[in-house]
Amino acid sequence: MREFKTILVTGGAGFIGSNFIRHVFRKSGYKGKAVNLDKLTYAGNLLSLTDIEKEYGGTRYFFEHVDICDKAGVMKTLKDTGADCIVHFAAESHVDRSITGPGEFIQTNLIGTFNLLEAAREFWKDRKDVLFHHISTDEVYGSLGDIGYFFEDTAYDPRSPYSASKAGSDHLVMAYHHTYGLPVTLSNCSNNYGPYHFPEKLIPLMILNCFEGKPLPVYGDGMNVRDWLYVEDHASAIWKIITDGKIGDKYNVGGENERPNLEVVNLICEIAAGENGKPKDEYKSLITYVKDRPGHDRRYAINCDKLKKELGWKQSVTFEDGLRQTVRWYLNNPEWIESVRSGEYRKWIEKNYAARD
Ligand code: NAD
Ligand code: TYD
């Protein structure tokens, strides 16, 4: 098992990154430090880590307000912290935004990853006791028909500006391993859901719209299929990969839980109604079919046997339980919701971190 002293987490203020940092401190048994390097775009929210900041801030947890496209800033952080592991989440992550504005995706996901790789190569030189772990998506594999699965050796066939930018970053990571011997691992995961999810993505958007009696916008015929992975299970998979995964190798991570979008939305309606003490079908009338997303991938389905067999990972929750926990989390965290919606959290950041910038 590999051990690290200081893990640099890029994009740690985002949905999966913040859940990963919490997993590292609370569940993994890790005794070292973690540095959260984040630009704090609209999707980054330090309120997602207030408990960690309170308990470990300044001793084992540190925040650095840095853009991964700023190589000097990244180099300075590496030198100041002496990080021996980088877990790279930072990205523009929303497909719809990549359709209306692809430029930021190229900048952060491609150029930013390139910068980070260059900085790691320069800082670590030829060290072999270090690791660069890259988080990617199953969307790089393209779209499936009614049958079949994505395997680790499935050829890349990205179809949105988002997935194309992620595919490019995956290739760069592997190229740095093959060309320069940089120790890397890579994971491609399916759609995550759970607490601290920015409410532009399907599941949190539908939950909040149910609570507020707003329309539930289903794209196209609602029969596009996604595989849903609970974010805490993703965090435990990443931990397994960074500590025990084979260097230079890649692993698929999935929930093994394929559902058409309409089924997901109906289930959210039922769970949200139950948790809110309403009749079971109360929210279903809010379902509204809207114009389809251009180039909307039809089906993603992931085979993650390699991770299960080689590293002994498995999912811990059923979709129904994970969704119930998620709905409860949104019900119990109105302040977080208000903060991401109102931009209040930006003021909080300015107040709390201005002095450090
Ligand atoms: P997110 O959008 O919630 O968070 C992204 C984080 O990255 C934010 O904190 C943001 O401030 C930060 N960031 C963006 N640009 C940056 C930059 N230039 N420099 C530094 N920080 C920057 O994303 P997420 O859903 O947590 O996704 C994390 C990673 O997982 C991404 O690489 C994404 O491609 C991948 N992924 C996500 C999913 C999913 O279902 N959410 C599925 C597969 C893969
Ligand atoms: P999303 O959460 O954006 O993730 P991704 O595009 O990365 O899979 O969308 C999940 C699925 O839900 C996708 O098929 C698009 C669909 N969708 C809707 O039907 N309505 C919505 O409002 C959103 C955001 C997504």
PDB file of N, CA and C in Angstrom, residues 237-299:
ATOM      1  N   ALA A 237     -13.475   4.548  -3.824  1.00  0.00           N
ATOM      2  CA  ALA A 237     -12.788   3.935  -4.977  1.00  0.00           C
ATOM      3  C   ALA A 237     -11.492   4.690  -5.287  1.00  0.00           C
ATOM      4  N   ILE A 238     -11.562   6.006  -5.244  1.00  0.00           N
ATOM      5  CA  ILE A 238     -10.348   6.798  -5.541  1.00  0.00           C
ATOM      6  C   ILE A 238      -9.276   6.498  -4.493  1.00  0.00           C
ATOM      7  N   TRP A 239      -9.707   6.399  -3.246  1.00  0.00           N
ATOM      8  CA  TRP A 239      -8.729   6.095  -2.194  1.00  0.00           C
ATOM      9  C   TRP A 239      -8.042   4.761  -2.474  1.00  0.00           C
ATOM     10  N   LYS A 240      -8.835   3.749  -2.837  1.00  0.00           N
ATOM     11  CA  LYS A 240      -8.261   2.424  -3.167  1.00  0.00           C
ATOM     12  C   LYS A 240      -7.273   2.528  -4.317  1.00  0.00           C
ATOM     13  N   ILE A 241      -7.639   3.302  -5.328  1.00  0.00           N
ATOM     14  CA  ILE A 241      -6.776   3.387  -6.517  1.00  0.00           C
ATOM     15  C   ILE A 241      -5.468   4.107  -6.186  1.00  0.00           C
ATOM     16  N   ILE A 242      -5.571   5.222  -5.433  1.00  0.00           N
ATOM     17  CA  ILE A 242      -4.309   5.944  -5.172  1.00  0.00           C
ATOM     18  C   ILE A 242      -3.399   5.156  -4.236  1.00  0.00           C
ATOM     19  N   THR A 243      -3.968   4.346  -3.376  1.00  0.00           N
ATOM     20  CA  THR A 243      -3.104   3.610  -2.443  1.00  0.00           C
ATOM     21  C   THR A 243      -2.660   2.254  -3.007  1.00  0.00           C
ATOM     22  N   ASP A 244      -3.518   1.599  -3.786  1.00  0.00           N
ATOM     23  CA  ASP A 244      -3.197   0.231  -4.227  1.00  0.00           C
ATOM     24  C   ASP A 244      -3.258   0.004  -5.731  1.00  0.00           C
ATOM     25  N   GLY A 245      -3.701   0.998  -6.495  1.00  0.00           N
ATOM     26  CA  GLY A 245      -3.837   0.798  -7.940  1.00  0.00           C
ATOM     27  C   GLY A 245      -2.479   0.641  -8.619  1.00  0.00           C
ATOM     28  N   LYS A 246      -2.512  -0.001  -9.790  1.00  0.00           N
ATOM     29  CA  LYS A 246      -1.268  -0.225 -10.524  1.00  0.00           C
ATOM     30  C   LYS A 246      -0.837   1.077 -11.224  1.00  0.00           C
ATOM     31  N   ILE A 247       0.428   1.436 -11.060  1.00  0.00           N
ATOM     32  CA  ILE A 247       0.930   2.666 -11.692  1.00  0.00           C
ATOM     33  C   ILE A 247       0.825   2.539 -13.219  1.00  0.00           C
ATOM     34  N   GLY A 248       0.367   3.603 -13.845  1.00  0.00           N
ATOM     35  CA  GLY A 248       0.235   3.615 -15.306  1.00  0.00           C
ATOM     36  C   GLY A 248      -1.056   2.965 -15.788  1.00  0.00           C
ATOM     37  N   ASP A 249      -1.926   2.596 -14.836  1.00  0.00           N
ATOM     38  CA  ASP A 249      -3.143   1.870 -15.222  1.00  0.00           C
ATOM     39  C   ASP A 249      -4.385   2.734 -15.023  1.00  0.00           C
ATOM     40  N   LYS A 250      -5.478   2.296 -15.634  1.00  0.00           N
ATOM     41  CA  LYS A 250      -6.733   3.026 -15.465  1.00  0.00           C
ATOM     42  C   LYS A 250      -7.835   2.085 -14.972  1.00  0.00           C
ATOM     43  N   TYR A 251      -8.792   2.669 -14.228  1.00  0.00           N
ATOM     44  CA  TYR A 251      -9.876   1.887 -13.623  1.00  0.00           C
ATOM     45  C   TYR A 251     -11.216   2.562 -13.870  1.00  0.00           C
ATOM     46  N   ASN A 252     -12.206   1.774 -14.277  1.00  0.00           N
ATOM     47  CA  ASN A 252     -13.569   2.286 -14.367  1.00  0.00           C
ATOM     48  C   ASN A 252     -14.217   2.210 -12.988  1.00  0.00           C
ATOM     49  N   VAL A 253     -15.006   3.233 -12.667  1.00  0.00           N
ATOM     50  CA  VAL A 253     -15.759   3.237 -11.405  1.00  0.00           C
ATOM     51  C   VAL A 253     -17.228   3.478 -11.750  1.00  0.00           C
ATOM     52  N   GLY A 254     -18.100   2.578 -11.306  1.00  0.00           N
ATOM     53  CA  GLY A 254     -19.518   2.746 -11.641  1.00  0.00           C
ATOM     54  C   GLY A 254     -20.420   2.297 -10.510  1.00  0.00           C
ATOM     55  N   GLY A 255     -21.690   2.682 -10.618  1.00  0.00           N
ATOM     56  CA  GLY A 255     -22.651   2.267  -9.610  1.00  0.00           C
ATOM     57  C   GLY A 255     -23.286   0.932  -9.953  1.00  0.00           C
ATOM     58  N   GLU A 256     -23.088   0.463 -11.180  1.00  0.00           N
ATOM     59  CA  GLU A 256     -23.793  -0.721 -11.711  1.00  0.00           C
ATOM     60  C   GLU A 256     -25.284  -0.540 -11.481  1.00  0.00           C
ATOM     61  N   ASN A 257     -25.739   0.619 -11.855  1.00  0.00           N
ATOM     62  CA  ASN A 257     -27.086   1.036 -11.528  1.00  0.00           C
ATOM     63  C   ASN A 257     -27.612   1.922 -12.654  1.00  0.00           C
ATOM     64  N   GLU A 258     -27.963   1.258 -13.752  1.00  0.00           N
ATOM     65  CA  GLU A 258     -28.421   1.988 -14.939  1.00  0.00           C
ATOM     66  C   GLU A 258     -29.880   2.339 -14.824  1.00  0.00           C
ATOM     67  N   ARG A 259     -30.233   3.556 -15.148  1.00  0.00           N
ATOM     68  CA  ARG A 259     -31.640   3.959 -15.119  1.00  0.00           C
ATOM     69  C   ARG A 259     -31.924   4.971 -16.226  1.00  0.00           C
ATOM     70  N   PRO A 260     -33.090   4.849 -16.878  1.00  0.00           N
ATOM     71  CA  PRO A 260     -33.502   5.936 -17.777  1.00  0.00           C
ATOM     72  C   PRO A 260     -33.805   7.171 -16.924  1.00  0.00           C
ATOM     73  N   ASN A 261     -33.558   8.353 -17.478  1.00  0.00           N
ATOM     74  CA  ASN A 261     -33.749   9.582 -16.707  1.00  0.00           C
ATOM     75  C   ASN A 261     -35.151   9.696 -16.111  1.00  0.00           C
ATOM     76  N   LEU A 262     -36.148   9.282 -16.888  1.00  0.00           N
ATOM     77  CA  LEU A 262     -37.528   9.421 -16.417  1.00  0.00           C
ATOM     78  C   LEU A 262     -37.763   8.604 -15.137  1.00  0.00           C
ATOM     79  N   GLU A 263     -37.144   7.426 -15.104  1.00  0.00           N
ATOM     80  CA  GLU A 263     -37.280   6.581 -13.910  1.00  0.00           C
ATOM     81  C   GLU A 263     -36.631   7.270 -12.698  1.00  0.00           C
ATOM     82  N   VAL A 264     -35.478   7.888 -12.946  1.00  0.00           N
ATOM     83  CA  VAL A 264     -34.782   8.601 -11.863  1.00  0.00           C
ATOM     84  C   VAL A 264     -35.659   9.741 -11.352  1.00  0.00           C
ATOM     85  N   VAL A 265     -36.238  10.490 -12.279  1.00  0.00           N
ATOM     86  CA  VAL A 265     -37.053  11.653 -11.884  1.00  0.00           C
ATOM     87  C   VAL A 265     -38.295  11.196 -11.122  1.00  0.00           C
ATOM     88  N   ASN A 266     -38.925  10.113 -11.590  1.00  0.00           N
ATOM     89  CA  ASN A 266     -40.106   9.609 -10.872  1.00  0.00           C
ATOM     90  C   ASN A 266     -39.759   9.166  -9.456  1.00  0.00           C
ATOM     91  N   LEU A 267     -38.594   8.510  -9.329  1.00  0.00           N
ATOM     92  CA  LEU A 267     -38.159   8.043  -8.006  1.00  0.00           C
ATOM     93  C   LEU A 267     -37.872   9.239  -7.089  1.00  0.00           C
ATOM     94  N   ILE A 268     -37.233  10.270  -7.637  1.00  0.00           N
ATOM     95  CA  ILE A 268     -36.975  11.479  -6.832  1.00  0.00           C
ATOM     96  C   ILE A 268     -38.307  12.060  -6.353  1.00  0.00           C
ATOM     97  N   CYS A 269     -39.279  12.126  -7.275  1.00  0.00           N
ATOM     98  CA  CYS A 269     -40.599  12.673  -6.910  1.00  0.00           C
ATOM     99  C   CYS A 269     -41.181  11.889  -5.730  1.00  0.00           C
ATOM    100  N   GLU A 270     -41.093  10.562  -5.790  1.00  0.00           N
ATOM    101  CA  GLU A 270     -41.686   9.736  -4.739  1.00  0.00           C
ATOM    102  C   GLU A 270     -40.955   9.918  -3.415  1.00  0.00           C
ATOM    103  N   ILE A 271     -39.623   9.892  -3.482  1.00  0.00           N
ATOM    104  CA  ILE A 271     -38.849  10.010  -2.239  1.00  0.00           C
ATOM    105  C   ILE A 271     -39.029  11.415  -1.641  1.00  0.00           C
ATOM    106  N   ALA A 272     -38.962  12.429  -2.492  1.00  0.00           N
ATOM    107  CA  ALA A 272     -39.110  13.811  -1.992  1.00  0.00           C
ATOM    108  C   ALA A 272     -40.496  13.994  -1.373  1.00  0.00           C
ATOM    109  N   ALA A 273     -41.526  13.429  -2.000  1.00  0.00           N
ATOM    110  CA  ALA A 273     -42.886  13.542  -1.444  1.00  0.00           C
ATOM    111  C   ALA A 273     -42.945  12.853  -0.084  1.00  0.00           C
ATOM    112  N   GLY A 274     -42.401  11.639  -0.012  1.00  0.00           N
ATOM    113  CA  GLY A 274     -42.396  10.886   1.251  1.00  0.00           C
ATOM    114  C   GLY A 274     -41.686  11.665   2.352  1.00  0.00           C
ATOM    115  N   GLU A 275     -40.516  12.188   2.034  1.00  0.00           N
ATOM    116  CA  GLU A 275     -39.712  12.893   3.040  1.00  0.00           C
ATOM    117  C   GLU A 275     -40.371  14.210   3.453  1.00  0.00           C
ATOM    118  N   ASN A 276     -41.211  14.760   2.568  1.00  0.00           N
ATOM    119  CA  ASN A 276     -41.877  16.029   2.861  1.00  0.00           C
ATOM    120  C   ASN A 276     -43.292  15.828   3.398  1.00  0.00           C
ATOM    121  N   GLY A 277     -43.655  14.538   3.640  1.00  0.00           N
ATOM    122  CA  GLY A 277     -44.988  14.228   4.171  1.00  0.00           C
ATOM    123  C   GLY A 277     -46.120  14.514   3.188  1.00  0.00           C
ATOM    124  N   LYS A 278     -45.838  14.377   1.887  1.00  0.00           N
ATOM    125  CA  LYS A 278     -46.865  14.634   0.865  1.00  0.00           C
ATOM    126  C   LYS A 278     -47.328  13.301   0.254  1.00  0.00           C
ATOM    127  N   PRO A 279     -48.492  13.283  -0.428  1.00  0.00           N
ATOM    128  CA  PRO A 279     -48.911  12.061  -1.130  1.00  0.00           C
ATOM    129  C   PRO A 279     -47.853  11.655  -2.166  1.00  0.00           C
ATOM    130  N   LYS A 280     -47.709  10.325  -2.377  1.00  0.00           N
ATOM    131  CA  LYS A 280     -46.651   9.758  -3.212  1.00  0.00           C
ATOM    132  C   LYS A 280     -46.495  10.436  -4.590  1.00  0.00           C
ATOM    133  N   ASP A 281     -47.623  10.734  -5.228  1.00  0.00           N
ATOM    134  CA  ASP A 281     -47.545  11.247  -6.604  1.00  0.00           C
ATOM    135  C   ASP A 281     -47.614  12.780  -6.708  1.00  0.00           C
ATOM    136  N   GLU A 282     -47.576  13.441  -5.570  1.00  0.00           N
ATOM    137  CA  GLU A 282     -47.746  14.910  -5.521  1.00  0.00           C
ATOM    138  C   GLU A 282     -46.887  15.670  -6.552  1.00  0.00           C
ATOM    139  N   TYR A 283     -45.598  15.270  -6.655  1.00  0.00           N
ATOM    140  CA  TYR A 283     -44.680  16.072  -7.486  1.00  0.00           C
ATOM    141  C   TYR A 283     -44.613  15.616  -8.958  1.00  0.00           C
ATOM    142  N   LYS A 284     -45.208  14.447  -9.246  1.00  0.00           N
ATOM    143  CA  LYS A 284     -45.020  13.912 -10.615  1.00  0.00           C
ATOM    144  C   LYS A 284     -45.655  14.794 -11.693  1.00  0.00           C
ATOM    145  N   SER A 285     -46.694  15.524 -11.303  1.00  0.00           N
ATOM    146  CA  SER A 285     -47.347  16.390 -12.294  1.00  0.00           C
ATOM    147  C   SER A 285     -46.427  17.537 -12.728  1.00  0.00           C
ATOM    148  N   LEU A 286     -45.327  17.733 -11.994  1.00  0.00           N
ATOM    149  CA  LEU A 286     -44.388  18.803 -12.360  1.00  0.00           C
ATOM    150  C   LEU A 286     -43.486  18.411 -13.533  1.00  0.00           C
ATOM    151  N   ILE A 287     -43.459  17.107 -13.858  1.00  0.00           N
ATOM    152  CA  ILE A 287     -42.581  16.642 -14.944  1.00  0.00           C
ATOM    153  C   ILE A 287     -42.987  17.327 -16.262  1.00  0.00           C
ATOM    154  N   THR A 288     -41.998  17.941 -16.909  1.00  0.00           N
ATOM    155  CA  THR A 288     -42.248  18.692 -18.151  1.00  0.00           C
ATOM    156  C   THR A 288     -41.213  18.270 -19.187  1.00  0.00           C
ATOM    157  N   TYR A 289     -41.663  17.798 -20.332  1.00  0.00           N
ATOM    158  CA  TYR A 289     -40.708  17.422 -21.388  1.00  0.00           C
ATOM    159  C   TYR A 289     -40.242  18.684 -22.095  1.00  0.00           C
ATOM    160  N   VAL A 290     -38.937  18.833 -22.232  1.00  0.00           N
ATOM    161  CA  VAL A 290     -38.390  20.023 -22.895  1.00  0.00           C
ATOM    162  C   VAL A 290     -37.501  19.589 -24.063  1.00  0.00           C
ATOM    163  N   LYS A 291     -37.094  20.577 -24.855  1.00  0.00           N
ATOM    164  CA  LYS A 291     -36.263  20.333 -26.041  1.00  0.00           C
ATOM    165  C   LYS A 291     -35.016  19.547 -25.643  1.00  0.00           C
ATOM    166  N   ASP A 292     -34.631  18.600 -26.475  1.00  0.00           N
ATOM    167  CA  ASP A 292     -33.496  17.743 -26.148  1.00  0.00           C
ATOM    168  C   ASP A 292     -32.173  18.511 -26.214  1.00  0.00           C
ATOM    169  N   ARG A 293     -31.197  18.010 -25.468  1.00  0.00           N
ATOM    170  CA  ARG A 293     -29.824  18.540 -25.520  1.00  0.00           C
ATOM    171  C   ARG A 293     -29.212  18.171 -26.880  1.00  0.00           C
ATOM    172  N   PRO A 294     -28.545  19.107 -27.579  1.00  0.00           N
ATOM    173  CA  PRO A 294     -27.913  18.742 -28.858  1.00  0.00           C
ATOM    174  C   PRO A 294     -26.860  17.648 -28.647  1.00  0.00           C
ATOM    175  N   GLY A 295     -26.878  16.640 -29.496  1.00  0.00           N
ATOM    176  CA  GLY A 295     -25.879  15.564 -29.419  1.00  0.00           C
ATOM    177  C   GLY A 295     -25.993  14.737 -28.140  1.00  0.00           C
ATOM    178  N   HIS A 296     -27.183  14.688 -27.574  1.00  0.00           N
ATOM    179  CA  HIS A 296     -27.417  14.018 -26.281  1.00  0.00           C
ATOM    180  C   HIS A 296     -27.050  12.528 -26.337  1.00  0.00           C
ATOM    181  N   ASP A 297     -26.002  12.131 -25.611  1.00  0.00           N
ATOM    182  CA  ASP A 297     -25.602  10.710 -25.593  1.00  0.00           C
ATOM    183  C   ASP A 297     -26.748   9.862 -25.048  1.00  0.00           C
ATOM    184  N   ARG A 298     -27.006   8.744 -25.737  1.00  0.00           N
ATOM    185  CA  ARG A 298     -28.188   7.955 -25.391  1.00  0.00           C
ATOM    186  C   ARG A 298     -28.015   7.119 -24.124  1.00  0.00           C
ATOM    187  N   ARG A 299     -26.912   6.373 -24.087  1.00  0.00           N
ATOM    188  CA  ARG A 299     -26.769   5.469 -22.919  1.00  0.00           C
ATOM    189  C   ARG A 299     -25.306   5.327 -22.511  1.00  0.00           C
TER     190      ARG A 299
END
